[in-house]
PDB file of C-alpha atoms in Angstrom:
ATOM      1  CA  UNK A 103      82.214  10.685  31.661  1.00  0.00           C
ATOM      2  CA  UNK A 104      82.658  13.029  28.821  1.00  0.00           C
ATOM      3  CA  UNK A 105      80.353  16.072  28.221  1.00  0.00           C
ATOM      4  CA  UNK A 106      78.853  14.269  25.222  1.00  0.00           C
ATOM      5  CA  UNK A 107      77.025  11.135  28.177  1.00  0.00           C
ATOM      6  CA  UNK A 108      75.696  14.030  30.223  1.00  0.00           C
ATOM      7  CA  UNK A 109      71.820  13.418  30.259  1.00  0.00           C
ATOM      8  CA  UNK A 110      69.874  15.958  28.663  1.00  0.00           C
ATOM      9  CA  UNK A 111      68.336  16.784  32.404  1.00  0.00           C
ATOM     10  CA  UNK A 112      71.128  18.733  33.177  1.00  0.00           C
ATOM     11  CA  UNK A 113      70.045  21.585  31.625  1.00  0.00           C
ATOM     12  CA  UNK A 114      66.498  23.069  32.482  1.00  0.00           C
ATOM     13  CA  UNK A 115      63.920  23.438  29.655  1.00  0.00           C
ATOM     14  CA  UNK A 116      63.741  27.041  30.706  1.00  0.00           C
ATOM     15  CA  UNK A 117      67.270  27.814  29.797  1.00  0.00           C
ATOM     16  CA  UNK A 118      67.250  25.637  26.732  1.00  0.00           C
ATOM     17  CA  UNK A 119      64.152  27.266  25.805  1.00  0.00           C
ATOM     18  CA  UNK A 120      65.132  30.846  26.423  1.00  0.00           C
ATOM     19  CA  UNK A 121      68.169  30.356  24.188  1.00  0.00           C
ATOM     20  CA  UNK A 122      65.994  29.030  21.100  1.00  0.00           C
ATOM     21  CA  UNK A 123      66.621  32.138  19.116  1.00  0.00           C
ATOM     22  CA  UNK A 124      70.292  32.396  19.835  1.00  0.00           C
ATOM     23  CA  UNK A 125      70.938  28.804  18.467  1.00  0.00           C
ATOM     24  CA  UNK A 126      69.080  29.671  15.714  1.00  0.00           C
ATOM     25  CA  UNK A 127      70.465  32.587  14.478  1.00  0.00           C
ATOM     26  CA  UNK A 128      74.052  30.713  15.059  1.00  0.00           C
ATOM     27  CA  UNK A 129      74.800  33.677  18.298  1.00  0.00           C
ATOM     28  CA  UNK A 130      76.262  30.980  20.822  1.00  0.00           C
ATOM     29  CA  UNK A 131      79.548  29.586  21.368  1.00  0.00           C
ATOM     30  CA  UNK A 132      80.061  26.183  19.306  1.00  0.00           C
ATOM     31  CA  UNK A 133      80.329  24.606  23.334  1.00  0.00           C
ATOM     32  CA  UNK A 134      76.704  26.191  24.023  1.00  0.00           C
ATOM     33  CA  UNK A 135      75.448  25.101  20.206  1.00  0.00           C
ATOM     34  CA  UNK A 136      76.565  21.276  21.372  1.00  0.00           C
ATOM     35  CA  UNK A 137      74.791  21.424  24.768  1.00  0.00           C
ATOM     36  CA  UNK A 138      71.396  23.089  23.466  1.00  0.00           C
ATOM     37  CA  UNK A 139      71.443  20.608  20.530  1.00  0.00           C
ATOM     38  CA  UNK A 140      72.033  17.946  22.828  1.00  0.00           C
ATOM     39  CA  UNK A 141      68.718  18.929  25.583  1.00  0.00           C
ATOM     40  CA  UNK A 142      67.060  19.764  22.065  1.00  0.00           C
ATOM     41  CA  UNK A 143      67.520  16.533  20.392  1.00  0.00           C
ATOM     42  CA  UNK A 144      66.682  14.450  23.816  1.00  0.00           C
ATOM     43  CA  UNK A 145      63.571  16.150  25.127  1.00  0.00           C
ATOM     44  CA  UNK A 146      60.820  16.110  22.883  1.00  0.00           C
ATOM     45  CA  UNK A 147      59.125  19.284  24.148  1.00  0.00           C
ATOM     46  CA  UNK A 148      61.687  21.533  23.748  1.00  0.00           C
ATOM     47  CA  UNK A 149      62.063  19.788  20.170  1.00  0.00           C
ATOM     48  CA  UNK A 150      58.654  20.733  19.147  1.00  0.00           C
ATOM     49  CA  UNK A 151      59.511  24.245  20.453  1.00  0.00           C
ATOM     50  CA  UNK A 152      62.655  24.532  18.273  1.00  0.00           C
ATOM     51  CA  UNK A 153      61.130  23.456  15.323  1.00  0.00           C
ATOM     52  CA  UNK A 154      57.817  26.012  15.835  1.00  0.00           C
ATOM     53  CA  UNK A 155      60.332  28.834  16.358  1.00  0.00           C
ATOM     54  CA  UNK A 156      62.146  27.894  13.104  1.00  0.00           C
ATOM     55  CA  UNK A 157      59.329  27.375  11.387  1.00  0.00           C
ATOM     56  CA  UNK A 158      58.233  30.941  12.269  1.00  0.00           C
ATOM     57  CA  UNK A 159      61.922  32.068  11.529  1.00  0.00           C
ATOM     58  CA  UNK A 160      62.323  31.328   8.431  1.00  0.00           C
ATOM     59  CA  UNK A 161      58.416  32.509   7.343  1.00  0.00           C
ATOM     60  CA  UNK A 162      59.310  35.512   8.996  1.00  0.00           C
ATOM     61  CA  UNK A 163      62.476  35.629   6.863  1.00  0.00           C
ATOM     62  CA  UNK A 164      60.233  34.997   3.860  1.00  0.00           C
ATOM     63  CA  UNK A 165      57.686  37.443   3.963  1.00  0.00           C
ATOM     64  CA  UNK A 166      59.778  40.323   5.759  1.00  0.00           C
ATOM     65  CA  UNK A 167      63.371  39.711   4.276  1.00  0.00           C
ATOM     66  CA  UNK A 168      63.362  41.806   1.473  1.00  0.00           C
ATOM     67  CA  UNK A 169      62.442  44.858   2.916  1.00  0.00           C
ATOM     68  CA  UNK A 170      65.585  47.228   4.342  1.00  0.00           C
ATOM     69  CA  UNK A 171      65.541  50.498   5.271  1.00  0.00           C
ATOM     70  CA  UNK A 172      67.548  53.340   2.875  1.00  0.00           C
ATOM     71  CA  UNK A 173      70.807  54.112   4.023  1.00  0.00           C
ATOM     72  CA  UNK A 174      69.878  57.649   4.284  1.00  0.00           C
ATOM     73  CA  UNK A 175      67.246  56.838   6.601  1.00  0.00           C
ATOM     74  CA  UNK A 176      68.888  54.612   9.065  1.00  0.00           C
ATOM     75  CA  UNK A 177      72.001  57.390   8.568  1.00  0.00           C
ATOM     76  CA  UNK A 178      69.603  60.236   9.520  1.00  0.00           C
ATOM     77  CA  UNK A 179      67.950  57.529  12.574  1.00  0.00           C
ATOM     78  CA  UNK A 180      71.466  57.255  13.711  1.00  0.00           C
ATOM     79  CA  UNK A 181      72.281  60.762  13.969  1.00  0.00           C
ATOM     80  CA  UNK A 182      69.026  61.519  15.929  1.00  0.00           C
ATOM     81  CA  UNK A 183      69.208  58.465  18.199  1.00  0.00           C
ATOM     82  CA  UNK A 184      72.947  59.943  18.842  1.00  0.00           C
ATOM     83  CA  UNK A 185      71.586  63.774  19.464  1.00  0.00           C
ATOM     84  CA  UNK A 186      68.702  62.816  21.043  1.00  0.00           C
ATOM     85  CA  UNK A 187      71.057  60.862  24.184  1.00  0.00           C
ATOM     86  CA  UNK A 188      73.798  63.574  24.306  1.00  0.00           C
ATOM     87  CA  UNK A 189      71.159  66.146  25.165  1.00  0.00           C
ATOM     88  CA  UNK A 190      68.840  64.195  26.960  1.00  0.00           C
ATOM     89  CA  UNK A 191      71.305  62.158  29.203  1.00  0.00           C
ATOM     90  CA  UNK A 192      73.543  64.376  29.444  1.00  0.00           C
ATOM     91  CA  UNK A 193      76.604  62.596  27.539  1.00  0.00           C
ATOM     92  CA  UNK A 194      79.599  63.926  25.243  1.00  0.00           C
ATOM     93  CA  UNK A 195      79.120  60.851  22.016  1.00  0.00           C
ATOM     94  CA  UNK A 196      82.877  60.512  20.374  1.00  0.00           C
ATOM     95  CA  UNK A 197      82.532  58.601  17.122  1.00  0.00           C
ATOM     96  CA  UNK A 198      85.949  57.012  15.469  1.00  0.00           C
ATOM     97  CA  UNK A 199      85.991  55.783  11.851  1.00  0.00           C
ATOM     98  CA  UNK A 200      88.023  52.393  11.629  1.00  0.00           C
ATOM     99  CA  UNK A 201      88.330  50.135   8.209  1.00  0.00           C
ATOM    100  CA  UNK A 202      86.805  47.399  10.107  1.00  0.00           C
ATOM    101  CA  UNK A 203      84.527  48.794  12.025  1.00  0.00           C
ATOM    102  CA  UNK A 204      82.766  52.064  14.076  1.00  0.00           C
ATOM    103  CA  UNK A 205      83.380  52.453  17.561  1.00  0.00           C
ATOM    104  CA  UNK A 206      81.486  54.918  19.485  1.00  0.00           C
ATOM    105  CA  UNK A 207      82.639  56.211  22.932  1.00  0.00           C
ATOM    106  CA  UNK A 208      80.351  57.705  25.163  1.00  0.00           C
ATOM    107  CA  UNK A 209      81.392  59.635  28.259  1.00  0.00           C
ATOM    108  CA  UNK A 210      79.235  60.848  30.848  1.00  0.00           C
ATOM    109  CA  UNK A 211      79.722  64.908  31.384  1.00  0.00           C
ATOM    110  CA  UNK A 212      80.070  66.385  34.820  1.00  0.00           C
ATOM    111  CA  UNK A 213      78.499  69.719  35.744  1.00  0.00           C
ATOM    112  CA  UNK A 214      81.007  71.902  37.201  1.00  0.00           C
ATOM    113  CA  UNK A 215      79.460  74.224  40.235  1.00  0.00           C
TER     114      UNK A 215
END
């Protein structure tokens, strides 16, 4: 029996239903796409559910999509979102520039008695 003739019972509504978003923003593994298409396509409840949440993703997308935040701002957010948890929680933040991509380190500091 191949993955493909496993009945759409295998996998709860719950799961299939808390992973809505994920298949629809395309955030699962093509192996997780095929089984949640699969329950989706064979129970007609979860179905209904899909399409609703599309439905509402795509007027979301519609009457919220055009408005982004400065760069400035979400710059300036960034920096105080950064401050804020080295001085609050009591971590050392280490930020590295890459072409690709940022990565951040962040190191918990140790008080010295």
């Amino acid at each position: 029996m191949s993955s493909e003739d496993v009945p759409a019972e295998k996998m709860p509504c719950e799961d299939a239903l808390a992973e809505i978003y994920l298949l629809l923003d395309r955030e699962c593994s093509p192996e997780r796409d095929a089984e949640l298409r699969r329950h989706i396509e064979d129970c007609p409840p979860c179905l209904e559910e899909y399409g609703i949440d599309e439905q509402i993703k795509h007027l979301l997308a519609r009457k919220c999509g055009g408005d982004l935040a400065p760069a400035e701002l979400k710059s300036r957010l960034r920096a105080s979102i950064r401050q804020t948890v080295a001085t609050q929680g009591g971590v050392t933040i280490e930020r590295t520039e890459r072409t690709e991509r940022t990565e951040i380190t962040v190191e918990q500091r140790t008080t010295s008695d």
